[in-house]
mmCIF file of C-alpha atoms in Angstrom:
data_model
loop_
_atom_site.group_PDB
_atom_site.id
_atom_site.type_symbol
_atom_site.label_atom_id
_atom_site.label_comp_id
_atom_site.label_asym_id
_atom_site.label_seq_id
_atom_site.Cartn_x
_atom_site.Cartn_y
_atom_site.Cartn_z
ATOM 1 C CA MET G 1 3.937 56.877 -3.592
ATOM 2 C CA MET G 2 2.032 55.925 -0.243
ATOM 3 C CA LEU G 3 -0.023 53.394 -2.032
ATOM 4 C CA SER G 4 2.970 51.805 -3.370
ATOM 5 C CA GLY G 5 4.646 51.662 -0.196
ATOM 6 C CA LEU G 6 1.602 50.003 1.615
ATOM 7 C CA LYS G 7 1.542 47.130 -1.075
ATOM 8 C CA LEU G 8 5.313 46.431 -0.734
ATOM 9 C CA SER G 9 4.642 46.278 3.273
ATOM 10 C CA LYS G 10 1.768 43.831 2.796
ATOM 11 C CA ILE G 11 4.061 41.725 0.585
ATOM 12 C CA SER G 12 6.807 41.965 2.956
ATOM 13 C CA ILE G 13 4.770 40.751 5.770
ATOM 14 C CA ALA G 14 3.309 37.888 3.812
ATOM 15 C CA THR G 15 6.640 36.754 2.795
ATOM 16 C CA ILE G 16 7.918 36.847 6.432
ATOM 17 C CA ALA G 17 4.921 34.981 7.423
ATOM 18 C CA VAL G 18 5.805 31.971 4.787
ATOM 19 C CA LEU G 19 9.455 32.094 5.880
ATOM 20 C CA LEU G 20 8.480 31.611 9.585
ATOM 21 C CA ILE G 21 5.990 28.859 8.972
ATOM 22 C CA VAL G 22 8.697 26.984 6.958
ATOM 23 C CA LEU G 23 11.345 27.421 9.852
ATOM 24 C CA MET G 24 8.889 26.175 12.265
ATOM 25 C CA TRP G 25 8.225 23.187 10.262
ATOM 26 C CA LEU G 26 11.939 22.626 9.837
ATOM 27 C CA ILE G 27 12.553 22.984 13.524
ATOM 28 C CA GLY G 28 9.467 20.830 14.294
ATOM 29 C CA ASN G 29 11.173 17.966 12.114
ATOM 30 C CA GLU G 30 14.339 17.940 13.773
ATOM 31 C CA ASN G 31 12.845 17.407 17.312
ATOM 32 C CA ILE G 32 10.796 14.296 15.922
ATOM 33 C CA ASP G 33 12.402 10.962 17.152
ATOM 34 C CA SER G 34 13.151 9.096 13.807
ATOM 35 C CA ALA G 35 11.402 5.836 15.419
ATOM 36 C CA THR G 36 8.187 7.312 15.695
ATOM 37 C CA ALA G 37 8.239 8.132 11.738
ATOM 38 C CA GLU G 38 8.740 4.259 10.859
ATOM 39 C CA PHE G 39 5.639 2.516 9.519
ATOM 40 C CA PRO G 40 4.988 -1.186 10.820
ATOM 41 C CA PRO G 41 5.987 -3.721 8.350
ATOM 42 C CA VAL G 42 3.261 -5.574 6.199
ATOM 43 C CA ILE G 43 2.173 -8.662 7.804
ATOM 44 C CA GLU G 44 3.300 -11.539 5.678
ATOM 45 C CA GLN G 45 0.928 -14.508 5.336
ATOM 46 C CA PHE G 46 3.178 -17.348 6.012
ATOM 47 C CA SER G 47 4.017 -20.053 8.372
ATOM 48 C CA GLU G 48 7.766 -21.091 8.935
ATOM 49 C CA CYS G 49 9.376 -23.928 10.936
ATOM 50 C CA SER G 50 13.005 -25.374 11.267
ATOM 51 C CA THR G 51 13.492 -28.865 10.369
ATOM 52 C CA HIS G 52 16.728 -28.665 12.805
ATOM 53 C CA GLY G 53 18.577 -30.283 9.790
ATOM 54 C CA ASP G 54 22.128 -29.594 8.924
ATOM 55 C CA ASN G 55 21.276 -27.941 5.562
ATOM 56 C CA LEU G 56 20.309 -24.460 7.015
ATOM 57 C CA SER G 57 20.581 -22.631 3.680
ATOM 58 C CA ALA G 58 17.874 -24.673 1.965
ATOM 59 C CA THR G 59 14.172 -23.705 2.486
ATOM 60 C CA LEU G 60 11.193 -25.787 1.095
ATOM 61 C CA VAL G 61 8.534 -23.153 0.000
ATOM 62 C CA VAL G 62 5.177 -23.993 -0.070
ATOM 63 C CA PHE G 63 2.348 -22.055 -1.808
ATOM 64 C CA ILE G 64 -1.365 -22.820 -0.850
ATOM 65 C CA ASN G 65 -4.575 -20.951 -0.725
ATOM 66 C CA ALA G 66 -5.671 -21.760 3.295
ATOM 67 C CA GLU G 67 -3.947 -20.581 6.198
ATOM 68 C CA TYR G 68 -5.080 -23.674 8.541
ATOM 69 C CA LEU G 69 -3.674 -26.116 5.766
ATOM 70 C CA ALA G 70 -0.338 -24.134 5.430
ATOM 71 C CA LYS G 71 0.238 -24.285 8.975
ATOM 72 C CA ASN G 72 -0.611 -28.218 9.298
ATOM 73 C CA LEU G 73 1.554 -28.914 6.149
ATOM 74 C CA SER G 74 4.681 -27.037 7.242
ATOM 75 C CA ALA G 75 4.625 -28.424 10.679
ATOM 76 C CA ALA G 76 4.249 -31.768 9.276
ATOM 77 C CA LEU G 77 6.862 -31.426 6.665
ATOM 78 C CA CYS G 78 9.330 -30.011 9.286
ATOM 79 C CA GLN G 79 9.251 -33.476 11.105
ATOM 80 C CA ASP G 80 9.519 -35.588 7.785
ATOM 81 C CA PRO G 81 12.760 -37.820 7.775
ATOM 82 C CA VAL G 82 13.586 -36.667 4.192
ATOM 83 C CA VAL G 83 12.839 -33.003 4.368
ATOM 84 C CA VAL G 84 14.924 -32.921 7.402
ATOM 85 C CA LYS G 85 17.972 -34.230 5.483
ATOM 86 C CA GLN G 86 17.513 -32.119 2.595
ATOM 87 C CA TYR G 87 16.173 -28.713 4.077
ATOM 88 C CA GLY G 88 16.902 -26.554 6.809
ATOM 89 C CA GLN G 89 13.587 -24.833 7.035
ATOM 90 C CA VAL G 90 9.900 -25.086 5.319
ATOM 91 C CA LYS G 91 8.005 -21.800 4.589
ATOM 92 C CA ALA G 92 4.480 -22.311 3.674
ATOM 93 C CA VAL G 93 2.755 -19.099 2.248
ATOM 94 C CA TRP G 94 -1.126 -18.796 1.906
ATOM 95 C CA ASN G 95 -2.621 -16.449 -0.768
ATOM 96 C CA HIS G 96 -5.833 -16.425 -3.063
ATOM 97 C CA SER G 97 -4.506 -13.844 -5.351
ATOM 98 C CA GLU G 98 -4.141 -15.046 -9.080
ATOM 99 C CA ASP G 99 -1.279 -12.740 -9.301
ATOM 100 C CA GLN G 100 0.573 -14.195 -6.385
ATOM 101 C CA VAL G 101 0.183 -17.604 -7.995
ATOM 102 C CA LEU G 102 1.548 -16.478 -11.083
ATOM 103 C CA GLN G 103 4.555 -15.030 -8.960
ATOM 104 C CA TYR G 104 5.162 -18.094 -7.132
ATOM 105 C CA VAL G 105 4.730 -20.642 -9.731
ATOM 106 C CA GLY G 106 5.218 -18.634 -12.841
ATOM 107 C CA LYS G 107 8.537 -17.615 -11.608
ATOM 108 C CA GLY G 108 9.255 -21.010 -10.010
ATOM 109 C CA ILE G 109 9.739 -19.802 -6.338
ATOM 110 C CA ALA G 110 7.421 -22.308 -4.945
ATOM 111 C CA ASP G 111 9.027 -25.787 -4.625
ATOM 112 C CA LEU G 112 5.437 -27.124 -3.916
ATOM 113 C CA ALA G 113 2.310 -25.842 -4.743
ATOM 114 C CA LEU G 114 -1.556 -26.055 -4.790
ATOM 115 C CA VAL G 115 -2.655 -24.877 -8.256
ATOM 116 C CA LYS G 116 -5.541 -25.199 -10.634
ATOM 117 C CA GLU G 117 -4.353 -27.109 -13.719
ATOM 118 C CA ASN G 118 -5.272 -24.113 -16.226
ATOM 119 C CA LEU G 119 -3.162 -21.822 -14.177
ATOM 120 C CA MET G 120 -0.034 -24.257 -14.309
ATOM 121 C CA GLU G 121 -0.574 -24.620 -18.243
ATOM 122 C CA ALA G 122 -0.808 -20.812 -18.619
ATOM 123 C CA VAL G 123 2.538 -20.190 -16.999
ATOM 124 C CA LYS G 124 4.289 -23.181 -18.548
ATOM 125 C CA GLY G 125 5.460 -24.285 -15.451
ATOM 126 C CA GLU G 126 5.854 -28.214 -16.022
ATOM 127 C CA SER G 127 8.138 -27.581 -19.045
ATOM 128 C CA THR G 128 9.948 -24.556 -17.700
ATOM 129 C CA TYR G 129 10.608 -25.595 -13.989
ATOM 130 C CA GLY G 130 9.672 -29.258 -13.959
ATOM 131 C CA TYR G 131 6.373 -29.138 -11.879
ATOM 132 C CA ARG G 132 5.133 -32.724 -11.514
ATOM 133 C CA VAL G 133 1.674 -33.750 -10.053
ATOM 134 C CA VAL G 134 2.185 -35.174 -6.755
ATOM 135 C CA ALA G 135 -1.326 -35.370 -5.672
ATOM 136 C CA ALA G 136 -4.926 -34.341 -7.111
ATOM 137 C CA TYR G 137 -8.390 -33.453 -5.847
ATOM 138 C CA PRO G 138 -11.286 -35.079 -7.820
ATOM 139 C CA ASP G 139 -13.348 -33.172 -10.535
ATOM 140 C CA TYR G 140 -16.469 -31.655 -9.040
ATOM 141 C CA SER G 141 -19.569 -29.863 -9.841
ATOM 142 C CA ALA G 142 -20.421 -26.129 -9.378
ATOM 143 C CA TYR G 143 -24.049 -25.715 -8.130
ATOM 144 C CA LEU G 144 -26.419 -22.773 -7.224
ATOM 145 C CA ILE G 145 -27.691 -23.886 -3.923
ATOM 146 C CA SER G 146 -30.539 -22.501 -1.955
ATOM 147 C CA THR G 147 -32.791 -23.616 1.304
ATOM 148 C CA ARG G 148 -36.143 -23.536 0.384
ATOM 149 C CA GLU G 149 -36.614 -23.938 -3.505
ATOM 150 C CA LYS G 150 -34.445 -25.373 -6.469
ATOM 151 C CA PRO G 151 -32.888 -22.289 -7.865
ATOM 152 C CA LEU G 152 -33.514 -21.495 -11.581
ATOM 153 C CA LEU G 153 -31.262 -20.557 -14.359
ATOM 154 C CA ASP G 154 -33.193 -17.661 -15.251
ATOM 155 C CA LYS G 155 -32.641 -13.893 -15.826
ATOM 156 C CA ALA G 156 -35.896 -12.643 -14.050
ATOM 157 C CA TYR G 157 -35.598 -15.040 -11.302
ATOM 158 C CA LEU G 158 -31.917 -14.278 -10.225
ATOM 159 C CA LEU G 159 -32.735 -10.468 -10.477
ATOM 160 C CA GLY G 160 -34.565 -10.645 -7.408
ATOM 161 C CA LYS G 161 -32.371 -12.894 -5.298
ATOM 162 C CA ARG G 162 -29.703 -12.018 -2.537
ATOM 163 C CA ILE G 163 -26.506 -14.103 -4.061
ATOM 164 C CA GLY G 164 -23.492 -15.271 -2.244
ATOM 165 C CA LEU G 165 -19.991 -15.468 -4.175
ATOM 166 C CA LEU G 166 -16.617 -16.162 -2.879
ATOM 167 C CA ASP G 167 -14.448 -13.121 -2.905
ATOM 168 C CA TYR G 168 -11.774 -14.860 -4.674
ATOM 169 C CA PRO G 169 -11.545 -14.392 -8.414
ATOM 170 C CA THR G 170 -9.534 -17.598 -8.860
ATOM 171 C CA SER G 171 -12.525 -19.857 -7.150
ATOM 172 C CA ARG G 172 -14.111 -21.492 -10.193
ATOM 173 C CA SER G 173 -17.430 -22.795 -8.237
ATOM 174 C CA GLY G 174 -17.628 -19.768 -5.954
ATOM 175 C CA HIS G 175 -16.869 -17.214 -8.398
ATOM 176 C CA LEU G 176 -15.877 -17.719 -11.881
ATOM 177 C CA ILE G 177 -18.411 -20.100 -13.079
ATOM 178 C CA PRO G 178 -21.315 -18.055 -11.565
ATOM 179 C CA ILE G 179 -20.113 -14.720 -12.798
ATOM 180 C CA ARG G 180 -19.945 -16.373 -16.465
ATOM 181 C CA LEU G 181 -23.653 -17.561 -15.899
ATOM 182 C CA PHE G 182 -24.669 -14.220 -15.061
ATOM 183 C CA LYS G 183 -22.995 -12.935 -18.205
ATOM 184 C CA GLU G 184 -24.389 -15.349 -20.456
ATOM 185 C CA LEU G 185 -27.938 -14.704 -19.133
ATOM 186 C CA GLY G 186 -27.397 -10.951 -19.797
ATOM 187 C CA LEU G 187 -27.061 -9.922 -16.328
ATOM 188 C CA SER G 188 -25.109 -7.009 -15.100
ATOM 189 C CA LEU G 189 -23.488 -7.460 -11.798
ATOM 190 C CA ASP G 190 -24.582 -4.019 -11.116
ATOM 191 C CA ASN G 191 -28.266 -5.089 -10.944
ATOM 192 C CA LEU G 192 -27.503 -7.976 -8.764
ATOM 193 C CA GLN G 193 -27.582 -8.164 -5.130
ATOM 194 C CA ILE G 194 -24.186 -9.981 -4.617
ATOM 195 C CA SER G 195 -22.514 -10.419 -1.039
ATOM 196 C CA TYR G 196 -19.284 -11.847 -0.931
ATOM 197 C CA ALA G 197 -17.642 -14.356 1.585
ATOM 198 C CA ASN G 198 -14.079 -15.318 2.625
ATOM 199 C CA SER G 199 -14.639 -19.063 2.490
ATOM 200 C CA HIS G 200 -17.175 -22.024 1.471
ATOM 201 C CA THR G 201 -17.757 -22.357 4.976
ATOM 202 C CA GLU G 202 -18.607 -18.698 5.386
ATOM 203 C CA LEU G 203 -21.189 -18.974 2.160
ATOM 204 C CA ARG G 204 -23.011 -21.821 3.924
ATOM 205 C CA ASN G 205 -23.635 -19.973 7.116
ATOM 206 C CA MET G 206 -24.717 -16.704 5.212
ATOM 207 C CA LEU G 207 -27.004 -19.179 3.456
ATOM 208 C CA THR G 208 -28.477 -20.857 6.290
ATOM 209 C CA SER G 209 -28.606 -17.796 8.574
ATOM 210 C CA GLY G 210 -30.990 -15.925 5.910
ATOM 211 C CA LYS G 211 -28.366 -13.340 4.859
ATOM 212 C CA VAL G 212 -28.651 -14.693 1.296
ATOM 213 C CA ASP G 213 -31.235 -16.596 -0.784
ATOM 214 C CA ILE G 214 -28.728 -18.431 -3.021
ATOM 215 C CA ILE G 215 -24.989 -19.202 -2.937
ATOM 216 C CA SER G 216 -22.684 -20.467 -5.716
ATOM 217 C CA SER G 217 -20.367 -23.554 -4.598
ATOM 218 C CA TYR G 218 -19.790 -27.465 -4.720
ATOM 219 C CA TRP G 219 -21.797 -30.054 -2.781
ATOM 220 C CA GLN G 220 -20.146 -32.228 -0.204
ATOM 221 C CA ASP G 221 -21.662 -34.970 1.743
ATOM 222 C CA SER G 222 -21.606 -33.160 4.961
ATOM 223 C CA ASP G 223 -24.237 -30.686 3.315
ATOM 224 C CA GLU G 224 -26.917 -33.304 3.753
ATOM 225 C CA ASN G 225 -27.046 -32.360 7.479
ATOM 226 C CA ILE G 226 -27.753 -28.496 6.838
ATOM 227 C CA LEU G 227 -29.196 -28.595 3.307
ATOM 228 C CA SER G 228 -31.266 -30.320 0.752
ATOM 229 C CA ARG G 229 -30.062 -32.024 -2.595
ATOM 230 C CA ASN G 230 -33.608 -31.044 -3.716
ATOM 231 C CA TYR G 231 -32.468 -27.360 -3.599
ATOM 232 C CA ILE G 232 -29.624 -27.409 -5.712
ATOM 233 C CA THR G 233 -29.029 -26.594 -9.483
ATOM 234 C CA PRO G 234 -25.902 -27.615 -11.496
ATOM 235 C CA ILE G 235 -24.287 -24.663 -13.536
ATOM 236 C CA GLU G 236 -21.320 -26.650 -14.529
ATOM 237 C CA GLN G 237 -20.954 -30.581 -14.324
ATOM 238 C CA GLN G 238 -17.313 -31.136 -14.819
ATOM 239 C CA VAL G 239 -14.840 -29.102 -13.147
ATOM 240 C CA SER G 240 -11.265 -30.283 -12.714
ATOM 241 C CA GLY G 241 -9.957 -30.349 -9.448
ATOM 242 C CA SER G 242 -6.744 -28.538 -7.960
ATOM 243 C CA LYS G 243 -3.518 -30.264 -8.043
ATOM 244 C CA TRP G 244 -0.413 -30.349 -5.872
ATOM 245 C CA TYR G 245 2.635 -29.640 -7.917
ATOM 246 C CA LEU G 246 6.210 -30.387 -6.825
ATOM 247 C CA LYS G 247 9.184 -28.766 -8.662
ATOM 248 C CA MET G 248 11.254 -31.680 -9.885
ATOM 249 C CA GLU G 249 14.395 -30.092 -11.605
ATOM 250 C CA THR G 250 16.134 -32.935 -10.454
ATOM 251 C CA ASN G 251 14.854 -36.435 -10.127
ATOM 252 C CA ASN G 252 14.297 -36.238 -6.309
ATOM 253 C CA ILE G 253 12.325 -39.551 -5.814
ATOM 254 C CA ASP G 254 12.695 -39.491 -2.006
ATOM 255 C CA LEU G 255 11.332 -36.027 -1.811
ATOM 256 C CA PHE G 256 8.771 -36.769 -4.034
ATOM 257 C CA CYS G 257 7.476 -39.511 -2.140
ATOM 258 C CA ALA G 258 7.799 -37.945 1.209
ATOM 259 C CA VAL G 259 5.538 -34.841 0.239
ATOM 260 C CA GLN G 260 2.889 -36.999 -1.347
ATOM 261 C CA ARG G 261 2.858 -39.351 1.912
ATOM 262 C CA THR G 262 2.392 -36.203 3.929
ATOM 263 C CA LEU G 263 -0.233 -34.593 1.967
ATOM 264 C CA ILE G 264 -2.312 -37.959 1.613
ATOM 265 C CA HIS G 265 -1.915 -38.209 5.725
ATOM 266 C CA ILE G 266 -3.209 -34.453 6.126
ATOM 267 C CA ALA G 267 -5.898 -35.132 3.616
ATOM 268 C CA LYS G 268 -7.299 -37.947 5.509
ATOM 269 C CA GLU G 269 -7.510 -36.013 8.556
ATOM 270 C CA GLN G 270 -9.892 -33.303 6.996
ATOM 271 C CA ASN G 271 -13.569 -33.128 7.772
ATOM 272 C CA SER G 272 -14.670 -32.356 4.235
ATOM 273 C CA SER G 273 -15.727 -35.166 2.297
ATOM 274 C CA TYR G 274 -14.455 -33.456 -0.882
ATOM 275 C CA PHE G 275 -10.747 -32.331 0.364
ATOM 276 C CA SER G 276 -10.299 -35.821 2.222
ATOM 277 C CA ARG G 277 -10.312 -37.161 -1.187
ATOM 278 C CA LEU G 278 -6.803 -36.750 -2.611
ATOM 279 C CA SER G 279 -5.255 -39.094 -4.768
ATOM 280 C CA PRO G 280 -1.578 -39.635 -5.344
ATOM 281 C CA GLU G 281 -0.530 -39.371 -8.838
ATOM 282 C CA PRO G 282 1.510 -41.611 -9.312
ATOM 283 C CA ASP G 283 1.260 -43.448 -6.080
ATOM 284 C CA CYS G 284 4.747 -43.958 -4.561
ATOM 285 C CA GLN G 285 3.308 -46.849 -2.621
ATOM 286 C CA VAL G 286 2.619 -48.872 -5.733
ATOM 287 C CA GLN G 287 5.997 -50.500 -7.304
ATOM 288 C CA PRO G 288 5.782 -50.571 -11.171
ATOM 289 C CA GLN G 289 5.731 -53.967 -12.586
#
């Protein structure tokens, strides 16, 4: 009987201890200021400005992959007379994620978007939402680039090299094309020494500083100042350039030409020999015969 009573006593003490812990936790929670329990909002990657126009309820939504271009473009569009008449705000969102491209273009959220042609075809944006090409970058080639030797498209050669790629799965010259090359050569990514960069400029810095032996990118005229054409090897000759698409659910010609004019003006101010070569399609300045 004494042994039974002792066991019961231990169980009772344990139960009381648990109840006390729960009670203390509840009391403590009541004293916590609710404001301290709130988490800060997720930082959204967008630039927004007011046109100071009368149509306050209308927002021109732009989707792009570069922050600096998003900010410059939104500021320029907010000052365009046609945009001022038709919209109260311009919101430019930047993101590299293919999922976000599908979200903004596939669901018709973006009014203006810089998109690769194959993605636009995949979501049927032209037939579904009336997206039309307003301007396009030229086709280009993808290269393996080194500083001291011409890269070889060879399995044994690449196994011993430190390789720089872009950390964006949608980039063709910086990610998709070289990854496909490695697979064709029978190379596992786990066996390669790959470092990832956030931009083509960062890739070049990694290469010239000796952090990597090879990068995968496009070639631009300014590269002549820091690199040599003798040390580049093409891995795909004909890569279609990205295109600017404007949603034209109505035949809004004034907006089409205003956007095209702004895009061409900003492109001409780019330092890049590639991104400055933006072509209007079709050219609003050329009157049909």
